[in-house]
């Protein structure tokens, strides 16, 4: 009584946010290797705490060959909660990992996201 029905996998698959993310992913046409290259480049420009500033981020985008992907600038701004022009690079890359999984099922998207997070 009063309990909400549990969420099913099909509910998640058809959720408006997931559908929007997949539309963005299909528009970006990113590959997994590009996300991993961006993560490596961001690691090179990050500080000891795993934070990267806007200048380092722009350099990392260039190094990874992704400076023409406009949405990354918007996503950096969105991740910059403190407004100090810095984001945690590992979490940023994990968060954008689904952009390289435009046509994959949820388990594959999650697998790749965890791979990005755990990859050394």
mmCIF file of N, CA and C in Angstrom:
data_model
loop_
_atom_site.group_PDB
_atom_site.id
_atom_site.type_symbol
_atom_site.label_atom_id
_atom_site.label_comp_id
_atom_site.label_asym_id
_atom_site.label_seq_id
_atom_site.Cartn_x
_atom_site.Cartn_y
_atom_site.Cartn_z
ATOM 1 N N UNK A 1 0.832 -1.173 0.000
ATOM 2 C CA UNK A 1 0.000 0.000 0.000
ATOM 3 C C UNK A 1 0.876 1.236 0.000
ATOM 4 N N UNK A 2 0.643 2.091 -0.962
ATOM 5 C CA UNK A 2 1.384 3.328 -1.026
ATOM 6 C C UNK A 2 2.775 3.190 -1.622
ATOM 7 N N UNK A 3 3.188 1.980 -1.857
ATOM 8 C CA UNK A 3 4.508 1.786 -2.451
ATOM 9 C C UNK A 3 4.438 2.040 -3.949
ATOM 10 N N UNK A 4 5.495 2.631 -4.467
ATOM 11 C CA UNK A 4 5.595 2.849 -5.904
ATOM 12 C C UNK A 4 6.064 1.557 -6.566
ATOM 13 N N UNK A 5 5.613 1.296 -7.772
ATOM 14 C CA UNK A 5 6.122 0.110 -8.464
ATOM 15 C C UNK A 5 7.610 0.274 -8.734
ATOM 16 N N UNK A 6 8.314 -0.848 -8.731
ATOM 17 C CA UNK A 6 9.750 -0.779 -8.966
ATOM 18 C C UNK A 6 10.037 -0.397 -10.417
ATOM 19 N N UNK A 7 11.208 0.187 -10.611
ATOM 20 C CA UNK A 7 11.628 0.579 -11.946
ATOM 21 C C UNK A 7 12.184 -0.641 -12.660
ATOM 22 N N UNK A 8 11.783 -0.836 -13.881
ATOM 23 C CA UNK A 8 12.272 -1.957 -14.665
ATOM 24 C C UNK A 8 13.326 -1.474 -15.656
ATOM 25 N N UNK A 9 14.050 -2.419 -16.219
ATOM 26 C CA UNK A 9 15.062 -2.069 -17.213
ATOM 27 C C UNK A 9 14.429 -1.359 -18.396
ATOM 28 N N UNK A 10 13.240 -1.773 -18.803
ATOM 29 C CA UNK A 10 12.598 -1.114 -19.944
ATOM 30 C C UNK A 10 12.211 0.322 -19.592
ATOM 31 N N UNK A 11 11.881 0.578 -18.297
ATOM 32 C CA UNK A 11 11.599 1.951 -17.878
ATOM 33 C C UNK A 11 12.844 2.819 -18.048
ATOM 34 N N UNK A 12 13.987 2.271 -17.673
ATOM 35 C CA UNK A 12 15.246 3.014 -17.792
ATOM 36 C C UNK A 12 15.596 3.211 -19.261
ATOM 37 N N UNK A 13 15.441 2.163 -20.051
ATOM 38 C CA UNK A 13 15.775 2.243 -21.474
ATOM 39 C C UNK A 13 14.949 3.310 -22.190
ATOM 40 N N UNK A 14 13.737 3.549 -21.750
ATOM 41 C CA UNK A 14 12.858 4.503 -22.411
ATOM 42 C C UNK A 14 12.721 5.822 -21.668
ATOM 43 N N UNK A 15 13.524 6.044 -20.652
ATOM 44 C CA UNK A 15 13.470 7.278 -19.874
ATOM 45 C C UNK A 15 13.903 8.454 -20.762
ATOM 46 N N UNK A 16 13.223 9.604 -20.655
ATOM 47 C CA UNK A 16 13.560 10.758 -21.512
ATOM 48 C C UNK A 16 15.016 11.212 -21.407
ATOM 49 N N UNK A 17 15.611 11.132 -20.224
ATOM 50 C CA UNK A 17 17.005 11.559 -20.077
ATOM 51 C C UNK A 17 17.928 10.615 -20.848
ATOM 52 N N UNK A 18 17.685 9.311 -20.758
ATOM 53 C CA UNK A 18 18.503 8.355 -21.491
ATOM 54 C C UNK A 18 18.330 8.559 -22.983
ATOM 55 N N UNK A 19 17.103 8.785 -23.412
ATOM 56 C CA UNK A 19 16.857 9.002 -24.834
ATOM 57 C C UNK A 19 17.562 10.266 -25.320
ATOM 58 N N UNK A 20 17.567 11.305 -24.500
ATOM 59 C CA UNK A 20 18.258 12.545 -24.864
ATOM 60 C C UNK A 20 19.758 12.315 -24.935
ATOM 61 N N UNK A 21 20.308 11.575 -23.967
ATOM 62 C CA UNK A 21 21.740 11.285 -23.962
ATOM 63 C C UNK A 21 22.123 10.501 -25.205
ATOM 64 N N UNK A 22 21.301 9.544 -25.605
ATOM 65 C CA UNK A 22 21.605 8.757 -26.791
ATOM 66 C C UNK A 22 21.517 9.609 -28.057
ATOM 67 N N UNK A 23 20.598 10.572 -28.090
ATOM 68 C CA UNK A 23 20.514 11.477 -29.240
ATOM 69 C C UNK A 23 21.785 12.321 -29.339
ATOM 70 N N UNK A 24 22.263 12.798 -28.203
ATOM 71 C CA UNK A 24 23.517 13.564 -28.189
ATOM 72 C C UNK A 24 24.668 12.663 -28.627
ATOM 73 N N UNK A 25 24.695 11.435 -28.125
ATOM 74 C CA UNK A 25 25.763 10.497 -28.474
ATOM 75 C C UNK A 25 25.788 10.227 -29.975
ATOM 76 N N UNK A 26 24.637 10.063 -30.559
ATOM 77 C CA UNK A 26 24.583 9.789 -32.001
ATOM 78 C C UNK A 26 25.032 11.000 -32.803
ATOM 79 N N UNK A 27 24.780 12.185 -32.281
ATOM 80 C CA UNK A 27 25.210 13.403 -32.951
ATOM 81 C C UNK A 27 26.722 13.602 -32.847
ATOM 82 N N UNK A 28 27.310 13.237 -31.723
ATOM 83 C CA UNK A 28 28.756 13.412 -31.502
ATOM 84 C C UNK A 28 29.593 12.405 -32.280
ATOM 85 N N UNK A 29 29.065 11.211 -32.465
ATOM 86 C CA UNK A 29 29.756 10.140 -33.173
ATOM 87 C C UNK A 29 31.143 9.860 -32.595
ATOM 88 N N UNK A 30 31.218 9.738 -31.283
ATOM 89 C CA UNK A 30 32.485 9.449 -30.613
ATOM 90 C C UNK A 30 32.727 7.951 -30.547
ATOM 91 N N UNK A 31 33.986 7.594 -30.471
ATOM 92 C CA UNK A 31 34.362 6.202 -30.298
ATOM 93 C C UNK A 31 34.967 6.024 -28.914
ATOM 94 N N UNK A 32 34.922 4.814 -28.417
ATOM 95 C CA UNK A 32 35.440 4.542 -27.073
ATOM 96 C C UNK A 32 36.917 4.916 -26.942
ATOM 97 N N UNK A 33 37.681 4.639 -27.967
ATOM 98 C CA UNK A 33 39.105 4.945 -27.910
ATOM 99 C C UNK A 33 39.325 6.456 -27.733
ATOM 100 N N UNK A 34 38.432 7.279 -28.254
ATOM 101 C CA UNK A 34 38.559 8.728 -28.093
ATOM 102 C C UNK A 34 38.316 9.155 -26.649
ATOM 103 N N UNK A 35 37.347 8.522 -25.987
ATOM 104 C CA UNK A 35 37.091 8.833 -24.581
ATOM 105 C C UNK A 35 38.294 8.432 -23.735
ATOM 106 N N UNK A 36 38.865 7.259 -24.016
ATOM 107 C CA UNK A 36 40.043 6.812 -23.272
ATOM 108 C C UNK A 36 41.240 7.724 -23.541
ATOM 109 N N UNK A 37 41.389 8.186 -24.783
ATOM 110 C CA UNK A 37 42.478 9.113 -25.106
ATOM 111 C C UNK A 37 42.285 10.445 -24.384
ATOM 112 N N UNK A 38 41.047 10.910 -24.300
ATOM 113 C CA UNK A 38 40.773 12.152 -23.583
ATOM 114 C C UNK A 38 41.090 12.000 -22.108
ATOM 115 N N UNK A 39 40.718 10.861 -21.536
ATOM 116 C CA UNK A 39 41.015 10.632 -20.123
ATOM 117 C C UNK A 39 42.520 10.648 -19.871
ATOM 118 N N UNK A 40 43.288 9.988 -20.730
ATOM 119 C CA UNK A 40 44.744 9.980 -20.578
ATOM 120 C C UNK A 40 45.316 11.390 -20.716
ATOM 121 N N UNK A 41 44.812 12.142 -21.686
ATOM 122 C CA UNK A 41 45.294 13.505 -21.890
ATOM 123 C C UNK A 41 44.927 14.395 -20.705
ATOM 124 N N UNK A 42 43.706 14.235 -20.186
ATOM 125 C CA UNK A 42 43.291 15.027 -19.031
ATOM 126 C C UNK A 42 44.125 14.679 -17.806
ATOM 127 N N UNK A 43 44.486 13.406 -17.658
ATOM 128 C CA UNK A 43 45.323 12.990 -16.526
ATOM 129 C C UNK A 43 46.675 13.695 -16.580
ATOM 130 N N UNK A 44 47.197 13.875 -17.779
ATOM 131 C CA UNK A 44 48.501 14.516 -17.939
ATOM 132 C C UNK A 44 48.473 15.987 -17.521
ATOM 133 N N UNK A 45 47.319 16.620 -17.620
ATOM 134 C CA UNK A 45 47.213 18.043 -17.303
ATOM 135 C C UNK A 45 46.503 18.311 -15.973
ATOM 136 N N UNK A 46 46.210 17.268 -15.219
ATOM 137 C CA UNK A 46 45.484 17.451 -13.959
ATOM 138 C C UNK A 46 46.462 17.626 -12.800
ATOM 139 N N UNK A 47 45.931 18.147 -11.694
ATOM 140 C CA UNK A 47 46.769 18.304 -10.503
ATOM 141 C C UNK A 47 46.768 17.008 -9.692
ATOM 142 N N UNK A 48 47.465 17.017 -8.567
ATOM 143 C CA UNK A 48 47.598 15.803 -7.752
ATOM 144 C C UNK A 48 46.263 15.316 -7.189
ATOM 145 N N UNK A 49 45.295 16.219 -7.071
ATOM 146 C CA UNK A 49 43.980 15.855 -6.570
ATOM 147 C C UNK A 49 43.033 15.355 -7.645
ATOM 148 N N UNK A 50 43.524 15.241 -8.896
ATOM 149 C CA UNK A 50 42.681 14.753 -9.980
ATOM 150 C C UNK A 50 41.802 15.813 -10.607
ATOM 151 N N UNK A 51 42.084 17.083 -10.326
ATOM 152 C CA UNK A 51 41.297 18.183 -10.894
ATOM 153 C C UNK A 51 42.034 18.750 -12.112
ATOM 154 N N UNK A 52 41.267 19.179 -13.090
ATOM 155 C CA UNK A 52 41.850 19.800 -14.274
ATOM 156 C C UNK A 52 41.193 21.162 -14.477
ATOM 157 N N UNK A 53 42.004 22.152 -14.808
ATOM 158 C CA UNK A 53 41.445 23.486 -15.049
ATOM 159 C C UNK A 53 41.076 23.643 -16.520
ATOM 160 N N UNK A 54 40.453 24.750 -16.837
ATOM 161 C CA UNK A 54 39.956 24.975 -18.199
ATOM 162 C C UNK A 54 41.099 24.952 -19.224
ATOM 163 N N UNK A 55 42.222 25.572 -18.901
ATOM 164 C CA UNK A 55 43.340 25.596 -19.844
ATOM 165 C C UNK A 55 43.854 24.174 -20.100
ATOM 166 N N UNK A 56 44.028 23.396 -19.040
ATOM 167 C CA UNK A 56 44.466 22.011 -19.192
ATOM 168 C C UNK A 56 43.449 21.190 -19.961
ATOM 169 N N UNK A 57 42.188 21.461 -19.723
ATOM 170 C CA UNK A 57 41.112 20.764 -20.433
ATOM 171 C C UNK A 57 41.191 21.043 -21.932
ATOM 172 N N UNK A 58 41.375 22.309 -22.287
ATOM 173 C CA UNK A 58 41.488 22.669 -23.704
ATOM 174 C C UNK A 58 42.707 22.006 -24.346
ATOM 175 N N UNK A 59 43.817 21.961 -23.615
ATOM 176 C CA UNK A 59 45.020 21.291 -24.115
ATOM 177 C C UNK A 59 44.782 19.791 -24.291
ATOM 178 N N UNK A 60 44.069 19.200 -23.332
ATOM 179 C CA UNK A 60 43.755 17.767 -23.402
ATOM 180 C C UNK A 60 42.854 17.466 -24.602
ATOM 181 N N UNK A 61 41.879 18.322 -24.846
ATOM 182 C CA UNK A 61 41.018 18.139 -26.017
ATOM 183 C C UNK A 61 41.837 18.164 -27.295
ATOM 184 N N UNK A 62 42.765 19.117 -27.393
ATOM 185 C CA UNK A 62 43.636 19.188 -28.568
ATOM 186 C C UNK A 62 44.469 17.921 -28.700
ATOM 187 N N UNK A 63 45.079 17.500 -27.606
ATOM 188 C CA UNK A 63 45.939 16.319 -27.613
ATOM 189 C C UNK A 63 45.167 15.063 -28.023
ATOM 190 N N UNK A 64 43.916 14.966 -27.584
ATOM 191 C CA UNK A 64 43.084 13.799 -27.912
ATOM 192 C C UNK A 64 42.397 13.943 -29.274
ATOM 193 N N UNK A 65 42.601 15.074 -29.938
ATOM 194 C CA UNK A 65 41.975 15.289 -31.244
ATOM 195 C C UNK A 65 40.488 15.552 -31.168
ATOM 196 N N UNK A 66 40.039 16.119 -30.051
ATOM 197 C CA UNK A 66 38.604 16.332 -29.841
ATOM 198 C C UNK A 66 38.228 17.806 -29.668
ATOM 199 N N UNK A 67 39.103 18.710 -30.048
ATOM 200 C CA UNK A 67 38.813 20.132 -29.828
ATOM 201 C C UNK A 67 37.639 20.629 -30.663
ATOM 202 N N UNK A 68 37.255 19.902 -31.698
ATOM 203 C CA UNK A 68 36.131 20.339 -32.531
ATOM 204 C C UNK A 68 34.770 19.867 -32.011
ATOM 205 N N UNK A 69 34.763 19.059 -30.951
ATOM 206 C CA UNK A 69 33.502 18.562 -30.390
ATOM 207 C C UNK A 69 32.979 19.616 -29.415
ATOM 208 N N UNK A 70 32.019 20.404 -29.874
ATOM 209 C CA UNK A 70 31.554 21.574 -29.143
ATOM 210 C C UNK A 70 30.904 21.263 -27.797
ATOM 211 N N UNK A 71 30.285 20.123 -27.677
ATOM 212 C CA UNK A 71 29.544 19.835 -26.449
ATOM 213 C C UNK A 71 30.459 19.703 -25.238
ATOM 214 N N UNK A 72 31.734 19.384 -25.446
ATOM 215 C CA UNK A 72 32.640 19.228 -24.313
ATOM 216 C C UNK A 72 32.797 20.516 -23.519
ATOM 217 N N UNK A 73 32.837 21.651 -24.193
ATOM 218 C CA UNK A 73 32.938 22.932 -23.496
ATOM 219 C C UNK A 73 31.714 23.150 -22.603
ATOM 220 N N UNK A 74 30.547 22.833 -23.121
ATOM 221 C CA UNK A 74 29.318 22.971 -22.331
ATOM 222 C C UNK A 74 29.302 22.004 -21.155
ATOM 223 N N UNK A 75 29.763 20.786 -21.378
ATOM 224 C CA UNK A 75 29.792 19.800 -20.303
ATOM 225 C C UNK A 75 30.797 20.187 -19.222
ATOM 226 N N UNK A 76 31.930 20.758 -19.611
ATOM 227 C CA UNK A 76 32.899 21.227 -18.623
ATOM 228 C C UNK A 76 32.245 22.277 -17.728
ATOM 229 N N UNK A 77 31.561 23.223 -18.336
ATOM 230 C CA UNK A 77 30.878 24.272 -17.568
ATOM 231 C C UNK A 77 29.838 23.668 -16.634
ATOM 232 N N UNK A 78 29.109 22.677 -17.113
ATOM 233 C CA UNK A 78 28.086 22.028 -16.293
ATOM 234 C C UNK A 78 28.715 21.304 -15.105
ATOM 235 N N UNK A 79 29.869 20.647 -15.309
ATOM 236 C CA UNK A 79 30.533 19.906 -14.235
ATOM 237 C C UNK A 79 31.209 20.839 -13.226
ATOM 238 N N UNK A 80 31.479 22.061 -13.620
ATOM 239 C CA UNK A 80 32.189 23.012 -12.767
ATOM 240 C C UNK A 80 31.233 23.583 -11.721
ATOM 241 N N UNK A 81 30.880 22.771 -10.735
ATOM 242 C CA UNK A 81 29.899 23.159 -9.718
ATOM 243 C C UNK A 81 30.347 24.348 -8.879
ATOM 244 N N UNK A 82 31.634 24.452 -8.604
ATOM 245 C CA UNK A 82 32.144 25.521 -7.741
ATOM 246 C C UNK A 82 32.366 26.820 -8.507
ATOM 247 N N UNK A 83 32.341 26.764 -9.826
ATOM 248 C CA UNK A 83 32.574 27.957 -10.626
ATOM 249 C C UNK A 83 34.026 28.395 -10.625
ATOM 250 N N UNK A 84 34.936 27.475 -10.328
ATOM 251 C CA UNK A 84 36.356 27.833 -10.253
ATOM 252 C C UNK A 84 37.158 27.367 -11.473
ATOM 253 N N UNK A 85 36.428 26.998 -12.551
ATOM 254 C CA UNK A 85 37.070 26.569 -13.795
ATOM 255 C C UNK A 85 37.910 25.306 -13.610
ATOM 256 N N UNK A 86 37.437 24.405 -12.732
ATOM 257 C CA UNK A 86 38.118 23.127 -12.498
ATOM 258 C C UNK A 86 37.069 22.025 -12.364
ATOM 259 N N UNK A 87 37.402 20.859 -12.901
ATOM 260 C CA UNK A 87 36.531 19.693 -12.762
ATOM 261 C C UNK A 87 37.382 18.471 -12.430
ATOM 262 N N UNK A 88 36.789 17.461 -11.776
ATOM 263 C CA UNK A 88 37.512 16.204 -11.544
ATOM 264 C C UNK A 88 37.553 15.411 -12.860
ATOM 265 N N UNK A 89 38.749 15.231 -13.400
ATOM 266 C CA UNK A 89 38.845 14.665 -14.747
ATOM 267 C C UNK A 89 38.313 13.242 -14.840
ATOM 268 N N UNK A 90 38.546 12.421 -13.829
ATOM 269 C CA UNK A 90 38.123 11.024 -13.894
ATOM 270 C C UNK A 90 36.601 10.912 -13.910
ATOM 271 N N UNK A 91 35.938 11.688 -13.062
ATOM 272 C CA UNK A 91 34.483 11.667 -13.023
ATOM 273 C C UNK A 91 33.898 12.264 -14.308
ATOM 274 N N UNK A 92 34.557 13.296 -14.828
ATOM 275 C CA UNK A 92 34.102 13.899 -16.080
ATOM 276 C C UNK A 92 34.125 12.859 -17.199
ATOM 277 N N UNK A 93 35.238 12.156 -17.343
ATOM 278 C CA UNK A 93 35.351 11.165 -18.408
ATOM 279 C C UNK A 93 34.389 9.999 -18.220
ATOM 280 N N UNK A 94 34.187 9.606 -16.980
ATOM 281 C CA UNK A 94 33.216 8.544 -16.704
ATOM 282 C C UNK A 94 31.815 9.010 -17.083
ATOM 283 N N UNK A 95 31.512 10.262 -16.782
ATOM 284 C CA UNK A 95 30.194 10.811 -17.099
ATOM 285 C C UNK A 95 29.921 10.942 -18.584
ATOM 286 N N UNK A 96 30.969 11.190 -19.360
ATOM 287 C CA UNK A 96 30.762 11.327 -20.803
ATOM 288 C C UNK A 96 30.931 10.007 -21.543
ATOM 289 N N UNK A 97 31.345 8.958 -20.850
ATOM 290 C CA UNK A 97 31.555 7.653 -21.488
ATOM 291 C C UNK A 97 30.343 7.187 -22.300
ATOM 292 N N UNK A 98 29.112 7.392 -21.840
ATOM 293 C CA UNK A 98 27.965 6.959 -22.657
ATOM 294 C C UNK A 98 27.888 7.627 -24.029
ATOM 295 N N UNK A 99 28.567 8.750 -24.205
ATOM 296 C CA UNK A 99 28.555 9.405 -25.516
ATOM 297 C C UNK A 99 29.248 8.556 -26.579
ATOM 298 N N UNK A 100 30.061 7.609 -26.155
ATOM 299 C CA UNK A 100 30.730 6.713 -27.101
ATOM 300 C C UNK A 100 29.993 5.385 -27.233
ATOM 301 N N UNK A 101 28.786 5.321 -26.698
ATOM 302 C CA UNK A 101 28.005 4.076 -26.710
ATOM 303 C C UNK A 101 26.612 4.323 -27.283
ATOM 304 N N UNK A 102 26.551 5.060 -28.360
ATOM 305 C CA UNK A 102 25.269 5.531 -28.893
ATOM 306 C C UNK A 102 24.281 4.419 -29.225
ATOM 307 N N UNK A 103 24.751 3.281 -29.629
ATOM 308 C CA UNK A 103 23.849 2.221 -30.066
ATOM 309 C C UNK A 103 23.904 0.983 -29.174
ATOM 310 N N UNK A 104 24.494 1.141 -27.998
ATOM 311 C CA UNK A 104 24.658 0.002 -27.100
ATOM 312 C C UNK A 104 23.518 -0.108 -26.091
ATOM 313 N N UNK A 105 23.377 -1.303 -25.552
ATOM 314 C CA UNK A 105 22.405 -1.559 -24.500
ATOM 315 C C UNK A 105 22.977 -1.095 -23.161
ATOM 316 N N UNK A 106 22.115 -0.913 -22.177
ATOM 317 C CA UNK A 106 22.505 -0.398 -20.870
ATOM 318 C C UNK A 106 23.662 -1.171 -20.222
ATOM 319 N N UNK A 107 23.669 -2.505 -20.212
ATOM 320 C CA UNK A 107 24.804 -3.202 -19.582
ATOM 321 C C UNK A 107 26.152 -2.859 -20.223
ATOM 322 N N UNK A 108 26.175 -2.692 -21.532
ATOM 323 C CA UNK A 108 27.415 -2.346 -22.233
ATOM 324 C C UNK A 108 27.839 -0.922 -21.895
ATOM 325 N N UNK A 109 26.894 -0.025 -21.807
ATOM 326 C CA UNK A 109 27.188 1.365 -21.443
ATOM 327 C C UNK A 109 27.784 1.414 -20.041
ATOM 328 N N UNK A 110 27.177 0.687 -19.119
ATOM 329 C CA UNK A 110 27.690 0.655 -17.743
ATOM 330 C C UNK A 110 29.073 0.024 -17.692
ATOM 331 N N UNK A 111 29.288 -1.059 -18.437
ATOM 332 C CA UNK A 111 30.597 -1.711 -18.478
ATOM 333 C C UNK A 111 31.665 -0.719 -18.939
ATOM 334 N N UNK A 112 31.378 0.019 -20.010
ATOM 335 C CA UNK A 112 32.373 0.963 -20.516
ATOM 336 C C UNK A 112 32.609 2.103 -19.524
ATOM 337 N N UNK A 113 31.553 2.593 -18.905
ATOM 338 C CA UNK A 113 31.713 3.658 -17.916
ATOM 339 C C UNK A 113 32.617 3.218 -16.763
ATOM 340 N N UNK A 114 32.404 1.994 -16.266
ATOM 341 C CA UNK A 114 33.263 1.479 -15.208
ATOM 342 C C UNK A 114 34.693 1.264 -15.706
ATOM 343 N N UNK A 115 34.838 0.843 -16.941
ATOM 344 C CA UNK A 115 36.178 0.675 -17.511
ATOM 345 C C UNK A 115 36.910 2.011 -17.549
ATOM 346 N N UNK A 116 36.227 3.052 -17.961
ATOM 347 C CA UNK A 116 36.836 4.391 -17.996
ATOM 348 C C UNK A 116 37.250 4.803 -16.595
ATOM 349 N N UNK A 117 36.402 4.567 -15.619
ATOM 350 C CA UNK A 117 36.708 4.972 -14.248
ATOM 351 C C UNK A 117 37.885 4.182 -13.688
ATOM 352 N N UNK A 118 37.906 2.875 -13.932
ATOM 353 C CA UNK A 118 38.933 2.004 -13.357
ATOM 354 C C UNK A 118 40.220 1.967 -14.153
ATOM 355 N N UNK A 119 40.179 2.312 -15.421
ATOM 356 C CA UNK A 119 41.355 2.236 -16.285
ATOM 357 C C UNK A 119 42.466 3.114 -15.744
ATOM 358 N N UNK A 120 43.653 2.576 -15.662
ATOM 359 C CA UNK A 120 44.803 3.323 -15.123
ATOM 360 C C UNK A 120 45.418 4.190 -16.182
#
